[in-house]
Amino acid sequence: MSHLNDPKVLIALDFDDEEAALNFVNQLSPQDCRLKVGKEMFTYFGPEFVKKLIAKDFDVFLDLKFHDIPNTVAKAVVAAAKMGVWMVNVHASGGPEMMIKAKEALLPFGEKAPLLIAVTVLTSMDADELSRLGVTKSPQEQVLYLATLAKQSGLDGVVCSAQEASSLKDKFGKNFKLITPGIRPQGSEIGDQKRIMTPKLALENGSDYLVIGRPITQAEDPVAALAAINLSL
Ligand SMILES: O=c1ccn([C@@H]2O[C@H](COP(=O)(O)O)[C@@H](O)[C@H]2O)c(=O)[nH]1
């Protein structure tokens, strides 16, 4: 279900221990955050774990970043929709045909279809890393290029960094959702993220949802860390 107060923080539940993750989740309210399940937890604990979170009334973003041939990706997003997730994603670099097929596959779910989002350029990548892939555009230009393909393919929004959010909001309007990982409250460890921003600035820049993992889950008091972030917004 979608909550009336539309919590902005999507907590990245990157745990290798299901009990520890559920102990943490049991201290949270769906009014204060949504939850993201990514490749680590899904690979360990699968759809049953996702269903446990949904049963606790949380909106779940299934962050599996599908990238495959159109038929396979379309079937995978249908499986996600049947699980009841709120949001699911694919890689924009899988191409327009793949994105269009995925969107079409969700049509039978009507209003219950999850939001379908395309990953543009990972927030762990900077210009150097992109150039190692043979991409000579800047991260900003490449994000804009892939976001344009996603928008033209009928997707609901993109994953990008908050550094690109204001230009994407200006170009695509308020209904095209911008999901931004690489969020780092002042003073927190940057880790492997390259294109970062604080939670407050990210929202001011046009982010719709802030994906935050380690600054919350690795904090001494994760519940207090979430509360402090929500208060700062
Ligand atoms: O471009 C992307 C896409 C996805 N992610 C995911 O978000 C979280 C970020 O966690 P932190 O601990 O806050 O760095 C993580 O699950 C990634 O897989 C991303 O970081 N960047």
mmCIF file of C-alpha atoms and ligand atoms in Angstrom:
data_model
loop_
_atom_site.group_PDB
_atom_site.id
_atom_site.type_symbol
_atom_site.label_atom_id
_atom_site.label_comp_id
_atom_site.label_asym_id
_atom_site.label_seq_id
_atom_site.Cartn_x
_atom_site.Cartn_y
_atom_site.Cartn_z
ATOM 1 C CA MET A 1 0.000 0.000 0.000
ATOM 2 C CA SER A 2 1.047 3.612 -0.429
ATOM 3 C CA HIS A 3 0.999 5.762 2.656
ATOM 4 C CA LEU A 4 -0.729 9.087 2.888
ATOM 5 C CA ASN A 5 2.254 10.859 4.382
ATOM 6 C CA ASP A 6 4.582 9.605 1.608
ATOM 7 C CA PRO A 7 7.782 8.924 3.576
ATOM 8 C CA LYS A 8 10.826 10.078 1.643
ATOM 9 C CA VAL A 9 13.471 7.757 3.081
ATOM 10 C CA LEU A 10 13.879 4.312 1.525
ATOM 11 C CA ILE A 11 16.094 2.310 3.875
ATOM 12 C CA ALA A 12 18.471 -0.020 2.017
ATOM 13 C CA LEU A 13 18.229 -3.246 4.012
ATOM 14 C CA ASP A 14 21.602 -4.693 3.106
ATOM 15 C CA PHE A 15 21.936 -7.382 5.805
ATOM 16 C CA ASP A 16 23.289 -10.939 5.606
ATOM 17 C CA ASP A 17 21.223 -12.007 8.622
ATOM 18 C CA GLU A 18 17.442 -12.148 8.299
ATOM 19 C CA GLU A 19 16.789 -12.096 12.040
ATOM 20 C CA ALA A 20 18.917 -8.997 12.504
ATOM 21 C CA ALA A 21 17.105 -7.299 9.617
ATOM 22 C CA LEU A 22 13.670 -8.182 11.025
ATOM 23 C CA ASN A 23 14.666 -7.043 14.534
ATOM 24 C CA PHE A 24 15.563 -3.699 13.012
ATOM 25 C CA VAL A 25 12.412 -3.519 10.875
ATOM 26 C CA ASN A 26 10.255 -4.296 13.934
ATOM 27 C CA GLN A 27 11.445 -1.019 15.465
ATOM 28 C CA LEU A 28 10.359 0.980 12.404
ATOM 29 C CA SER A 29 7.009 2.372 11.290
ATOM 30 C CA PRO A 30 5.752 2.408 7.669
ATOM 31 C CA GLN A 31 4.771 6.018 8.381
ATOM 32 C CA ASP A 32 8.452 6.978 8.729
ATOM 33 C CA CYS A 33 10.185 5.080 5.932
ATOM 34 C CA ARG A 34 9.899 2.624 3.099
ATOM 35 C CA LEU A 35 12.213 -0.376 2.681
ATOM 36 C CA LYS A 36 14.525 -1.398 -0.130
ATOM 37 C CA VAL A 37 15.523 -5.019 -0.691
ATOM 38 C CA GLY A 38 18.498 -5.424 -2.980
ATOM 39 C CA LYS A 39 20.629 -8.155 -4.432
ATOM 40 C CA GLU A 40 22.245 -9.283 -1.173
ATOM 41 C CA MET A 41 19.101 -9.900 0.880
ATOM 42 C CA PHE A 42 17.082 -11.177 -2.070
ATOM 43 C CA THR A 43 19.799 -13.685 -2.937
ATOM 44 C CA TYR A 44 19.977 -14.914 0.673
ATOM 45 C CA PHE A 45 16.315 -14.808 1.662
ATOM 46 C CA GLY A 46 14.243 -14.485 -1.545
ATOM 47 C CA PRO A 47 10.591 -13.542 -2.082
ATOM 48 C CA GLU A 48 9.549 -14.877 1.350
ATOM 49 C CA PHE A 49 11.569 -12.141 3.035
ATOM 50 C CA VAL A 50 10.003 -9.482 0.802
ATOM 51 C CA LYS A 51 6.535 -10.808 1.600
ATOM 52 C CA LYS A 52 7.267 -10.594 5.354
ATOM 53 C CA LEU A 53 8.017 -6.868 4.973
ATOM 54 C CA ILE A 54 4.875 -6.282 2.907
ATOM 55 C CA ALA A 55 2.834 -8.156 5.534
ATOM 56 C CA LYS A 56 4.139 -5.613 8.075
ATOM 57 C CA ASP A 57 2.573 -2.942 5.852
ATOM 58 C CA PHE A 58 5.832 -1.527 4.450
ATOM 59 C CA ASP A 59 6.129 -0.325 0.868
ATOM 60 C CA VAL A 60 9.006 -2.331 -0.624
ATOM 61 C CA PHE A 61 11.327 -1.221 -3.408
ATOM 62 C CA LEU A 62 12.708 -4.395 -5.004
ATOM 63 C CA ASP A 63 16.098 -3.151 -6.205
ATOM 64 C CA LEU A 64 17.231 -6.013 -8.439
ATOM 65 C CA LYS A 65 18.158 -3.792 -11.406
ATOM 66 C CA PHE A 66 17.012 -6.216 -14.081
ATOM 67 C CA HIS A 67 19.169 -6.117 -17.221
ATOM 68 C CA ASP A 68 18.507 -8.884 -19.745
ATOM 69 C CA ILE A 69 16.662 -9.570 -22.991
ATOM 70 C CA PRO A 70 13.183 -7.969 -23.180
ATOM 71 C CA ASN A 71 11.209 -11.201 -22.691
ATOM 72 C CA THR A 72 13.161 -12.182 -19.565
ATOM 73 C CA VAL A 73 12.923 -8.739 -17.974
ATOM 74 C CA ALA A 74 9.194 -8.483 -18.731
ATOM 75 C CA LYS A 75 8.618 -11.814 -16.948
ATOM 76 C CA ALA A 76 10.785 -10.769 -14.010
ATOM 77 C CA VAL A 77 8.843 -7.538 -13.417
ATOM 78 C CA VAL A 78 5.595 -9.521 -13.546
ATOM 79 C CA ALA A 79 6.995 -11.779 -10.800
ATOM 80 C CA ALA A 80 7.814 -8.662 -8.769
ATOM 81 C CA ALA A 81 4.295 -7.310 -9.282
ATOM 82 C CA LYS A 82 2.800 -10.631 -8.122
ATOM 83 C CA MET A 83 4.952 -10.370 -4.969
ATOM 84 C CA GLY A 84 3.187 -7.070 -4.254
ATOM 85 C CA VAL A 85 6.154 -4.699 -4.286
ATOM 86 C CA TRP A 86 5.657 -0.939 -4.504
ATOM 87 C CA MET A 87 8.570 -0.268 -6.863
ATOM 88 C CA VAL A 88 10.873 -2.338 -9.080
ATOM 89 C CA ASN A 89 13.711 -1.374 -11.396
ATOM 90 C CA VAL A 90 15.583 -2.248 -14.567
ATOM 91 C CA HIS A 91 18.792 -0.881 -16.085
ATOM 92 C CA ALA A 92 18.076 1.824 -18.686
ATOM 93 C CA SER A 93 21.131 0.544 -20.560
ATOM 94 C CA GLY A 94 19.103 -2.610 -21.298
ATOM 95 C CA GLY A 95 17.565 -0.399 -23.984
ATOM 96 C CA PRO A 96 14.180 1.036 -24.975
ATOM 97 C CA GLU A 97 12.794 -2.246 -26.326
ATOM 98 C CA MET A 98 13.448 -3.926 -22.981
ATOM 99 C CA MET A 99 11.953 -1.030 -20.998
ATOM 100 C CA ILE A 100 8.838 -0.810 -23.195
ATOM 101 C CA LYS A 101 8.222 -4.587 -22.905
ATOM 102 C CA ALA A 102 8.620 -4.399 -19.130
ATOM 103 C CA LYS A 103 6.137 -1.534 -18.857
ATOM 104 C CA GLU A 104 3.627 -3.300 -21.121
ATOM 105 C CA ALA A 105 3.909 -6.473 -19.037
ATOM 106 C CA LEU A 106 2.708 -4.521 -15.986
ATOM 107 C CA LEU A 107 -0.421 -3.109 -17.667
ATOM 108 C CA PRO A 108 -2.709 -5.982 -16.541
ATOM 109 C CA PHE A 109 -1.958 -5.060 -12.907
ATOM 110 C CA GLY A 110 -3.633 -1.663 -13.381
ATOM 111 C CA GLU A 111 -3.408 0.574 -10.318
ATOM 112 C CA LYS A 112 -1.739 -2.243 -8.391
ATOM 113 C CA ALA A 113 1.278 -2.279 -10.734
ATOM 114 C CA PRO A 114 4.546 -1.350 -9.043
ATOM 115 C CA LEU A 115 6.291 1.821 -10.130
ATOM 116 C CA LEU A 116 8.781 0.883 -12.847
ATOM 117 C CA ILE A 117 12.052 2.764 -12.553
ATOM 118 C CA ALA A 118 15.225 2.741 -14.671
ATOM 119 C CA VAL A 119 18.742 2.881 -13.243
ATOM 120 C CA THR A 120 20.816 5.453 -15.140
ATOM 121 C CA VAL A 121 24.440 5.753 -13.953
ATOM 122 C CA LEU A 122 25.255 4.077 -10.624
ATOM 123 C CA THR A 123 26.033 6.584 -7.873
ATOM 124 C CA SER A 124 29.307 4.747 -7.232
ATOM 125 C CA MET A 125 30.558 5.881 -10.662
ATOM 126 C CA ASP A 126 32.379 9.076 -11.596
ATOM 127 C CA ALA A 127 33.681 10.303 -14.953
ATOM 128 C CA ASP A 128 36.857 8.168 -14.714
ATOM 129 C CA GLU A 129 34.925 4.984 -14.100
ATOM 130 C CA LEU A 130 32.501 5.786 -16.933
ATOM 131 C CA SER A 131 35.393 6.374 -19.318
ATOM 132 C CA ARG A 132 36.745 2.899 -18.451
ATOM 133 C CA LEU A 133 33.497 1.588 -19.930
ATOM 134 C CA GLY A 134 34.072 3.581 -23.090
ATOM 135 C CA VAL A 135 31.508 6.246 -22.156
ATOM 136 C CA THR A 136 32.997 9.639 -22.931
ATOM 137 C CA LYS A 137 29.995 11.680 -21.758
ATOM 138 C CA SER A 138 30.104 13.169 -18.245
ATOM 139 C CA PRO A 139 27.968 11.371 -15.622
ATOM 140 C CA GLN A 140 25.486 14.272 -15.850
ATOM 141 C CA GLU A 141 25.196 13.939 -19.656
ATOM 142 C CA GLN A 142 24.938 10.153 -19.550
ATOM 143 C CA VAL A 143 22.256 10.282 -16.847
ATOM 144 C CA LEU A 144 20.269 12.753 -18.951
ATOM 145 C CA TYR A 145 20.660 10.563 -22.038
ATOM 146 C CA LEU A 146 19.477 7.386 -20.276
ATOM 147 C CA ALA A 147 16.700 9.208 -18.396
ATOM 148 C CA THR A 148 15.392 10.519 -21.733
ATOM 149 C CA LEU A 149 15.212 6.933 -23.042
ATOM 150 C CA ALA A 150 13.429 5.845 -19.863
ATOM 151 C CA LYS A 151 10.907 8.671 -20.115
ATOM 152 C CA GLN A 152 10.284 7.948 -23.826
ATOM 153 C CA SER A 153 9.786 4.268 -22.966
ATOM 154 C CA GLY A 154 6.987 5.170 -20.555
ATOM 155 C CA LEU A 155 8.775 4.414 -17.290
ATOM 156 C CA ASP A 156 7.729 6.108 -14.059
ATOM 157 C CA GLY A 157 11.115 7.542 -13.183
ATOM 158 C CA VAL A 158 14.807 6.886 -12.741
ATOM 159 C CA VAL A 159 17.511 6.107 -10.213
ATOM 160 C CA CYS A 160 20.137 8.838 -10.439
ATOM 161 C CA SER A 161 22.261 10.817 -8.021
ATOM 162 C CA ALA A 162 20.847 13.876 -6.284
ATOM 163 C CA GLN A 163 23.494 15.876 -8.166
ATOM 164 C CA GLU A 164 21.499 15.368 -11.378
ATOM 165 C CA ALA A 165 18.061 15.737 -9.782
ATOM 166 C CA SER A 166 17.361 19.402 -10.387
ATOM 167 C CA SER A 167 18.095 19.287 -14.130
ATOM 168 C CA LEU A 168 16.013 16.101 -14.538
ATOM 169 C CA LYS A 169 13.080 17.604 -12.606
ATOM 170 C CA ASP A 170 13.199 20.713 -14.805
ATOM 171 C CA LYS A 171 13.247 18.612 -17.966
ATOM 172 C CA PHE A 172 10.765 15.843 -17.124
ATOM 173 C CA GLY A 173 8.392 17.454 -14.611
ATOM 174 C CA LYS A 174 7.145 16.539 -11.174
ATOM 175 C CA ASN A 175 5.463 13.224 -12.018
ATOM 176 C CA PHE A 176 8.676 11.570 -13.247
ATOM 177 C CA LYS A 177 10.078 10.091 -10.031
ATOM 178 C CA LEU A 178 13.709 10.610 -9.072
ATOM 179 C CA ILE A 179 15.099 7.982 -6.718
ATOM 180 C CA THR A 180 18.472 8.981 -5.343
ATOM 181 C CA PRO A 181 20.978 6.754 -3.561
ATOM 182 C CA GLY A 182 24.380 8.175 -2.593
ATOM 183 C CA ILE A 183 22.781 10.102 0.263
ATOM 184 C CA ARG A 184 25.193 10.995 3.012
ATOM 185 C CA PRO A 185 24.251 13.060 6.079
ATOM 186 C CA GLN A 186 26.998 15.544 7.011
ATOM 187 C CA GLY A 187 29.965 13.734 8.579
ATOM 188 C CA SER A 188 28.967 10.185 7.622
ATOM 189 C CA GLU A 189 31.295 7.729 5.882
ATOM 190 C CA ILE A 190 31.199 8.057 2.098
ATOM 191 C CA GLY A 191 32.332 4.482 1.424
ATOM 192 C CA ASP A 192 32.141 3.476 -2.254
ATOM 193 C CA GLN A 193 29.708 6.220 -3.274
ATOM 194 C CA LYS A 194 31.026 8.945 -5.620
ATOM 195 C CA ARG A 195 28.112 11.247 -6.482
ATOM 196 C CA ILE A 196 26.735 12.125 -3.059
ATOM 197 C CA MET A 197 24.546 14.721 -1.360
ATOM 198 C CA THR A 198 23.026 15.345 2.084
ATOM 199 C CA PRO A 199 19.365 14.336 2.598
ATOM 200 C CA LYS A 200 18.056 17.901 2.913
ATOM 201 C CA LEU A 201 19.912 19.206 -0.149
ATOM 202 C CA ALA A 202 18.833 16.183 -2.173
ATOM 203 C CA LEU A 203 15.154 16.923 -1.518
ATOM 204 C CA GLU A 204 15.689 20.618 -2.254
ATOM 205 C CA ASN A 205 17.320 19.597 -5.536
ATOM 206 C CA GLY A 206 14.259 17.638 -6.663
ATOM 207 C CA SER A 207 14.776 14.081 -5.377
ATOM 208 C CA ASP A 208 11.479 12.337 -4.686
ATOM 209 C CA TYR A 209 12.910 9.498 -2.613
ATOM 210 C CA LEU A 210 16.208 9.178 -0.751
ATOM 211 C CA VAL A 211 17.821 5.725 -0.672
ATOM 212 C CA ILE A 212 19.862 5.473 2.525
ATOM 213 C CA GLY A 213 21.634 2.344 3.740
ATOM 214 C CA ARG A 214 24.777 2.364 5.835
ATOM 215 C CA PRO A 215 24.351 5.835 7.367
ATOM 216 C CA ILE A 216 21.259 4.352 9.066
ATOM 217 C CA THR A 217 21.891 0.604 9.338
ATOM 218 C CA GLN A 218 25.503 0.917 10.532
ATOM 219 C CA ALA A 219 24.762 3.770 12.956
ATOM 220 C CA GLU A 220 25.140 3.108 16.679
ATOM 221 C CA ASP A 221 21.404 3.717 17.011
ATOM 222 C CA PRO A 222 19.790 3.120 13.583
ATOM 223 C CA VAL A 223 16.295 4.147 14.724
ATOM 224 C CA ALA A 224 17.637 7.436 16.075
ATOM 225 C CA ALA A 225 19.642 7.941 12.868
ATOM 226 C CA LEU A 226 16.447 7.619 10.794
ATOM 227 C CA ALA A 227 14.583 9.977 13.129
ATOM 228 C CA ALA A 228 17.372 12.574 12.845
ATOM 229 C CA ILE A 229 17.324 12.354 9.048
ATOM 230 C CA ASN A 230 13.536 12.701 8.902
ATOM 231 C CA LEU A 231 13.748 15.694 11.229
ATOM 232 C CA SER A 232 16.356 17.324 9.004
ATOM 233 C CA LEU A 233 14.122 17.198 5.893
HETATM 234 O O1 LIG B 1 23.064 3.938 -8.361
HETATM 235 C C1 LIG B 1 22.788 3.243 -7.377
HETATM 236 C C2 LIG B 1 21.784 2.305 -7.373
HETATM 237 C C3 LIG B 1 21.518 1.602 -6.241
HETATM 238 N N1 LIG B 1 22.233 1.782 -5.109
HETATM 239 C C4 LIG B 1 21.858 1.004 -3.905
HETATM 240 O O2 LIG B 1 21.475 1.903 -2.870
HETATM 241 C C5 LIG B 1 21.973 1.482 -1.610
HETATM 242 C C6 LIG B 1 22.871 2.551 -1.075
HETATM 243 O O3 LIG B 1 23.370 2.145 0.165
HETATM 244 P P1 LIG B 1 24.379 3.052 1.037
HETATM 245 O O4 LIG B 1 24.767 2.123 2.147
HETATM 246 O O5 LIG B 1 23.572 4.233 1.509
HETATM 247 O O6 LIG B 1 25.520 3.441 0.170
HETATM 248 C C7 LIG B 1 22.668 0.146 -1.858
HETATM 249 O O7 LIG B 1 21.743 -0.872 -1.532
HETATM 250 C C8 LIG B 1 22.960 0.122 -3.341
HETATM 251 O O8 LIG B 1 22.878 -1.170 -3.882
HETATM 252 C C9 LIG B 1 23.236 2.700 -5.102
HETATM 253 O O9 LIG B 1 23.925 2.899 -4.077
HETATM 254 N N2 LIG B 1 23.488 3.419 -6.237
#
